[in-house]
Amino acid sequence: MKMLVTGGAGFIGANFVYYELKHHPEDQIVVVDDLTYAGNLETLVVAMKHAQFKFVKADIADRAAMDALFAAEKFDTVVNFAAESHVDRSIENPEIFLRTNIMGTQVLLDASRKYQVGRYHQVSTDEVYGDLPLDRPELFFTEETHIHTSSPYSASKASADLLVQAYHRTFKLPITISRCSNNYGPFHFPEKLIPLMISRALADQQLPVYGKGENVRDWLYVEDHCSAIDLIIRNGRVGEVYNIGGHNERTNLEVVKTILRELGKPESLIHYVTDRPGHDMRYAIDPAKISGELGWTPATRFDDGIKKTIQWYLDNRFWWEHIINGEYQNYYAQMYNQR
Ligand code: NAD
Ligand code: DAU
């Protein structure tokens, strides 16, 4: 199989590249990533040693670049991770979210159609379902839950999902969509809750908790997300949406306190700050469809995954320190300027 992985220099895309290289070493992988602030080529250093792997710096919304790439490479499968992914940034500046997440998806759909890709997979999010109330723990997001978005980020992801479904219905493009809950694990950019709290706690800095810290997220270890996408692209039914989540609900305060406990740091570092506007209260996935149809189950419980993740950040300080001091953005020039 020859696979295009967009956004492969980001958190989940890179973990997916390593998952595929390990479990399907016969497949060829081309990563396209525009190396925005969230893309880090240092993350792909090990992948770049594989003969089956290739990196291309390009913008998924650049129609001419995508057309040339698809014409040259003849992909069997496209997995679209590339996106602006941070809710807080979408509140500050929605426009780039619409360009990348909606227009970029449309460009990829057009190229997939023109060059007859065998499977187009859209990596979506549980945020398209909006949120659940805290006092109804029996409620979960299923694939039938209505789309009901809160932030410019989730609205842009929902718009992309609708386009993907339209290309299936109208043009018979063979698509699948996955909607996953919050991921955590190696290579998570230190603007998101868990890596931000780990890196700041290690520096004895205040930990900014929005509102009262009572919002609930359903955490999934990133490798379990990768195994689910791998199953969907190989065995999932064309035209279907699959929810991905592992019943690991925690309040933000519980997560932050767990990190402090594991690092031996005091709870006095917690600093309550003004809440995120439109802040979703609770996400919780019902994964019955993917478990029943494809036999997927998550391998990592939150209590184990958070320990592994903290250890990874302790063992790979250079990775996140390069992000905080900005050095990672020089890496592309170092690697490619002479070529
Ligand atoms: P990320 O922000 O870490 O990575 C995004 C990657 O996309 C970066 O490498 C960036 O350089 C690249 N990119 C951005 N704009 C681009 C463009 N125009 N052209 C080419 N590349 C571009 O994001 P992530 O957390 O790894 O999320 C990946 C996907 O998974 C996103 O689609 C996101 O919506 C979805 N998702 C994320 C989570 C989560 O918890 N992080 C959960 C469910 C779904
Ligand atoms: O559910 C899937 C989504 O999970 C993905 O689609 C998004 O791309 C991903 O960023 C994530 O969105 P969240 O908004 O849930 O993640 P974030 O890490 O930004 O925040 C998690 C929770 O922690 C949320 O309730 C806000 C809170 N928070 C976050 C930050 C960065 C804080 O309290 N303080 C913070 O400093």
mmCIF file of N, CA and C and ligand atoms in Angstrom, residues 12 84-88 124-128 153 157 180-183 188 191-197 200 207-211 213 215-219 252 256 273 275-276 279-281 283, ligand 2:
data_model
loop_
_atom_site.group_PDB
_atom_site.id
_atom_site.type_symbol
_atom_site.label_atom_id
_atom_site.label_comp_id
_atom_site.label_asym_id
_atom_site.label_seq_id
_atom_site.Cartn_x
_atom_site.Cartn_y
_atom_site.Cartn_z
ATOM 1 N N ILE A 12 -0.408 13.462 16.539
ATOM 2 C CA ILE A 12 -1.007 12.139 16.268
ATOM 3 C C ILE A 12 -0.508 11.589 14.944
ATOM 4 N N GLU A 84 -5.400 22.744 11.801
ATOM 5 C CA GLU A 84 -5.190 23.595 12.972
ATOM 6 C C GLU A 84 -6.005 22.921 14.070
ATOM 7 N N SER A 85 -5.357 22.636 15.217
ATOM 8 C CA SER A 85 -5.997 21.717 16.171
ATOM 9 C C SER A 85 -6.280 22.310 17.551
ATOM 10 N N HIS A 86 -5.853 23.569 17.809
ATOM 11 C CA HIS A 86 -5.974 24.059 19.182
ATOM 12 C C HIS A 86 -7.165 25.006 19.351
ATOM 13 N N VAL A 87 -8.105 24.615 20.186
ATOM 14 C CA VAL A 87 -9.351 25.367 20.392
ATOM 15 C C VAL A 87 -9.074 26.824 20.770
ATOM 16 N N ASP A 88 -8.151 27.046 21.702
ATOM 17 C CA ASP A 88 -7.884 28.429 22.150
ATOM 18 C C ASP A 88 -7.406 29.311 20.994
ATOM 19 N N SER A 124 -11.264 12.971 12.279
ATOM 20 C CA SER A 124 -12.105 14.002 12.879
ATOM 21 C C SER A 124 -12.050 13.899 14.405
ATOM 22 N N THR A 125 -12.990 14.534 15.060
ATOM 23 C CA THR A 125 -12.905 14.695 16.515
ATOM 24 C C THR A 125 -14.281 14.569 17.155
ATOM 25 N N ASP A 126 -14.290 14.151 18.418
ATOM 26 C CA ASP A 126 -15.571 14.088 19.154
ATOM 27 C C ASP A 126 -16.145 15.484 19.390
ATOM 28 N N GLU A 127 -15.312 16.522 19.190
ATOM 29 C CA GLU A 127 -15.803 17.896 19.434
ATOM 30 C C GLU A 127 -16.909 18.290 18.463
ATOM 31 N N VAL A 128 -17.076 17.555 17.348
ATOM 32 C CA VAL A 128 -18.164 17.900 16.420
ATOM 33 C C VAL A 128 -19.530 17.664 17.066
ATOM 34 N N TYR A 153 -12.886 26.024 15.961
ATOM 35 C CA TYR A 153 -12.187 24.768 15.637
ATOM 36 C C TYR A 153 -13.189 23.649 15.349
ATOM 37 N N LYS A 157 -14.018 21.553 11.843
ATOM 38 C CA LYS A 157 -13.877 20.093 11.702
ATOM 39 C C LYS A 157 -15.213 19.475 11.269
ATOM 40 N N CYS A 180 -12.476 10.893 17.343
ATOM 41 C CA CYS A 180 -11.800 10.414 18.548
ATOM 42 C C CYS A 180 -11.891 11.430 19.682
ATOM 43 N N SER A 181 -11.769 10.920 20.886
ATOM 44 C CA SER A 181 -11.711 11.775 22.078
ATOM 45 C C SER A 181 -10.289 12.301 22.272
ATOM 46 N N ASN A 182 -10.045 12.989 23.388
ATOM 47 C CA ASN A 182 -8.731 13.620 23.647
ATOM 48 C C ASN A 182 -7.606 12.593 23.713
ATOM 49 N N ASN A 183 -6.549 12.857 22.946
ATOM 50 C CA ASN A 183 -5.359 11.992 22.960
ATOM 51 C C ASN A 183 -4.302 12.561 23.896
ATOM 52 N N HIS A 188 3.325 15.271 22.081
ATOM 53 C CA HIS A 188 2.154 16.146 22.192
ATOM 54 C C HIS A 188 2.653 17.572 22.409
ATOM 55 N N GLU A 191 1.279 23.046 24.182
ATOM 56 C CA GLU A 191 0.249 24.074 24.362
ATOM 57 C C GLU A 191 -1.015 23.407 24.900
ATOM 58 N N LYS A 192 -1.098 22.066 24.764
ATOM 59 C CA LYS A 192 -2.293 21.315 25.160
ATOM 60 C C LYS A 192 -2.180 20.919 26.631
ATOM 61 N N LEU A 193 -3.318 20.631 27.271
ATOM 62 C CA LEU A 193 -3.354 20.511 28.732
ATOM 63 C C LEU A 193 -2.230 19.647 29.320
ATOM 64 N N ILE A 194 -2.148 18.371 28.916
ATOM 65 C CA ILE A 194 -1.228 17.459 29.619
ATOM 66 C C ILE A 194 0.244 17.851 29.424
ATOM 67 N N PRO A 195 0.736 18.029 28.192
ATOM 68 C CA PRO A 195 2.154 18.410 28.074
ATOM 69 C C PRO A 195 2.460 19.803 28.632
ATOM 70 N N LEU A 196 1.473 20.710 28.569
ATOM 71 C CA LEU A 196 1.694 22.049 29.145
ATOM 72 C C LEU A 196 1.906 21.935 30.655
ATOM 73 N N MET A 197 1.054 21.124 31.287
ATOM 74 C CA MET A 197 1.142 20.998 32.744
ATOM 75 C C MET A 197 2.434 20.265 33.145
ATOM 76 N N ARG A 200 5.423 22.779 32.598
ATOM 77 C CA ARG A 200 5.422 23.899 33.556
ATOM 78 C C ARG A 200 5.686 23.411 34.981
ATOM 79 N N LEU A 207 0.344 26.480 37.150
ATOM 80 C CA LEU A 207 -0.405 25.670 36.183
ATOM 81 C C LEU A 207 -1.785 26.293 35.982
ATOM 82 N N PRO A 208 -2.026 26.887 34.797
ATOM 83 C CA PRO A 208 -3.286 27.606 34.578
ATOM 84 C C PRO A 208 -4.466 26.660 34.325
ATOM 85 N N VAL A 209 -5.365 26.563 35.291
ATOM 86 C CA VAL A 209 -6.556 25.713 35.137
ATOM 87 C C VAL A 209 -7.740 26.624 34.835
ATOM 88 N N TYR A 210 -8.432 26.327 33.719
ATOM 89 C CA TYR A 210 -9.553 27.186 33.296
ATOM 90 C C TYR A 210 -10.778 26.958 34.207
ATOM 91 N N GLY A 211 -11.425 28.052 34.592
ATOM 92 C CA GLY A 211 -12.648 27.949 35.403
ATOM 93 C C GLY A 211 -12.361 27.239 36.708
ATOM 94 N N GLY A 213 -11.939 23.897 36.810
ATOM 95 C CA GLY A 213 -11.224 22.638 36.528
ATOM 96 C C GLY A 213 -12.134 21.425 36.549
ATOM 97 N N ASN A 215 -14.358 20.543 34.118
ATOM 98 C CA ASN A 215 -14.687 19.999 32.788
ATOM 99 C C ASN A 215 -14.084 18.608 32.651
ATOM 100 N N VAL A 216 -14.824 17.736 31.947
ATOM 101 C CA VAL A 216 -14.396 16.339 31.828
ATOM 102 C C VAL A 216 -13.957 16.047 30.396
ATOM 103 N N ARG A 217 -12.823 15.378 30.267
ATOM 104 C CA ARG A 217 -12.358 14.906 28.967
ATOM 105 C C ARG A 217 -12.166 13.401 29.048
ATOM 106 N N ASP A 218 -12.303 12.714 27.901
ATOM 107 C CA ASP A 218 -12.267 11.250 27.822
ATOM 108 C C ASP A 218 -10.922 10.897 27.176
ATOM 109 N N TRP A 219 -9.893 10.605 27.991
ATOM 110 C CA TRP A 219 -8.521 10.543 27.493
ATOM 111 C C TRP A 219 -8.183 9.200 26.868
ATOM 112 N N ASN A 252 -10.447 17.943 34.562
ATOM 113 C CA ASN A 252 -9.134 18.554 34.334
ATOM 114 C C ASN A 252 -8.340 18.641 35.634
ATOM 115 N N VAL A 256 -4.580 17.253 36.373
ATOM 116 C CA VAL A 256 -3.479 18.120 36.827
ATOM 117 C C VAL A 256 -2.924 17.607 38.161
ATOM 118 N N VAL A 273 -7.630 30.244 36.394
ATOM 119 C CA VAL A 273 -7.674 31.422 35.513
ATOM 120 C C VAL A 273 -9.050 31.513 34.856
ATOM 121 N N ASP A 275 -12.150 31.307 32.547
ATOM 122 C CA ASP A 275 -12.534 30.146 31.735
ATOM 123 C C ASP A 275 -12.407 30.434 30.232
ATOM 124 N N ARG A 276 -12.250 29.343 29.447
ATOM 125 C CA ARG A 276 -12.281 29.434 27.981
ATOM 126 C C ARG A 276 -13.695 29.812 27.552
ATOM 127 N N HIS A 279 -16.624 27.073 26.651
ATOM 128 C CA HIS A 279 -15.916 25.853 27.098
ATOM 129 C C HIS A 279 -16.846 24.630 27.187
ATOM 130 N N ASP A 280 -16.567 23.600 26.422
ATOM 131 C CA ASP A 280 -17.355 22.364 26.477
ATOM 132 C C ASP A 280 -17.182 21.693 27.838
ATOM 133 N N MET A 281 -18.313 21.228 28.415
ATOM 134 C CA MET A 281 -18.258 20.659 29.771
ATOM 135 C C MET A 281 -17.707 19.237 29.790
ATOM 136 N N TYR A 283 -16.867 15.522 27.457
ATOM 137 C CA TYR A 283 -16.846 14.658 26.275
ATOM 138 C C TYR A 283 -16.803 13.217 26.770
HETATM 139 O O1 DAU B 2 -11.639 15.936 22.080
HETATM 140 C C1 DAU B 2 -10.711 15.989 21.048
HETATM 141 C C2 DAU B 2 -10.011 17.326 21.029
HETATM 142 O O2 DAU B 2 -9.143 17.357 22.159
HETATM 143 C C3 DAU B 2 -9.232 17.572 19.742
HETATM 144 O O3 DAU B 2 -10.143 17.627 18.667
HETATM 145 C C4 DAU B 2 -8.417 18.860 19.817
HETATM 146 O O4 DAU B 2 -7.621 18.997 18.663
HETATM 147 C C5 DAU B 2 -7.521 18.785 21.041
HETATM 148 O O5 DAU B 2 -6.786 19.990 21.195
HETATM 149 C C6 DAU B 2 -8.363 18.522 22.306
HETATM 150 O O6 DAU B 2 -9.202 19.668 22.609
HETATM 151 P P1 DAU B 2 -9.384 20.221 24.102
HETATM 152 O O7 DAU B 2 -9.828 21.624 24.026
HETATM 153 O O8 DAU B 2 -10.183 19.263 24.924
HETATM 154 O O9 DAU B 2 -7.833 20.100 24.601
HETATM 155 P P2 DAU B 2 -6.917 21.082 25.461
HETATM 156 O O10 DAU B 2 -5.682 20.304 25.790
HETATM 157 O O11 DAU B 2 -6.776 22.420 24.853
HETATM 158 O O12 DAU B 2 -7.755 21.252 26.806
HETATM 159 C C7 DAU B 2 -8.171 20.135 27.585
HETATM 160 C C8 DAU B 2 -8.989 20.674 28.754
HETATM 161 O O13 DAU B 2 -8.110 21.394 29.633
HETATM 162 C C9 DAU B 2 -10.051 21.643 28.338
HETATM 163 O O14 DAU B 2 -11.194 21.470 29.188
HETATM 164 C C10 DAU B 2 -9.433 23.021 28.600
HETATM 165 C C11 DAU B 2 -8.523 22.759 29.782
HETATM 166 N N1 DAU B 2 -7.289 23.576 29.843
HETATM 167 C C12 DAU B 2 -6.483 23.618 28.739
HETATM 168 C C13 DAU B 2 -5.324 24.358 28.736
HETATM 169 C C14 DAU B 2 -4.441 24.424 27.516
HETATM 170 C C15 DAU B 2 -6.941 24.229 31.007
HETATM 171 O O15 DAU B 2 -7.663 24.165 32.022
HETATM 172 N N2 DAU B 2 -5.778 24.949 31.010
HETATM 173 C C16 DAU B 2 -4.966 25.065 29.921
HETATM 174 O O16 DAU B 2 -3.937 25.777 30.011
#
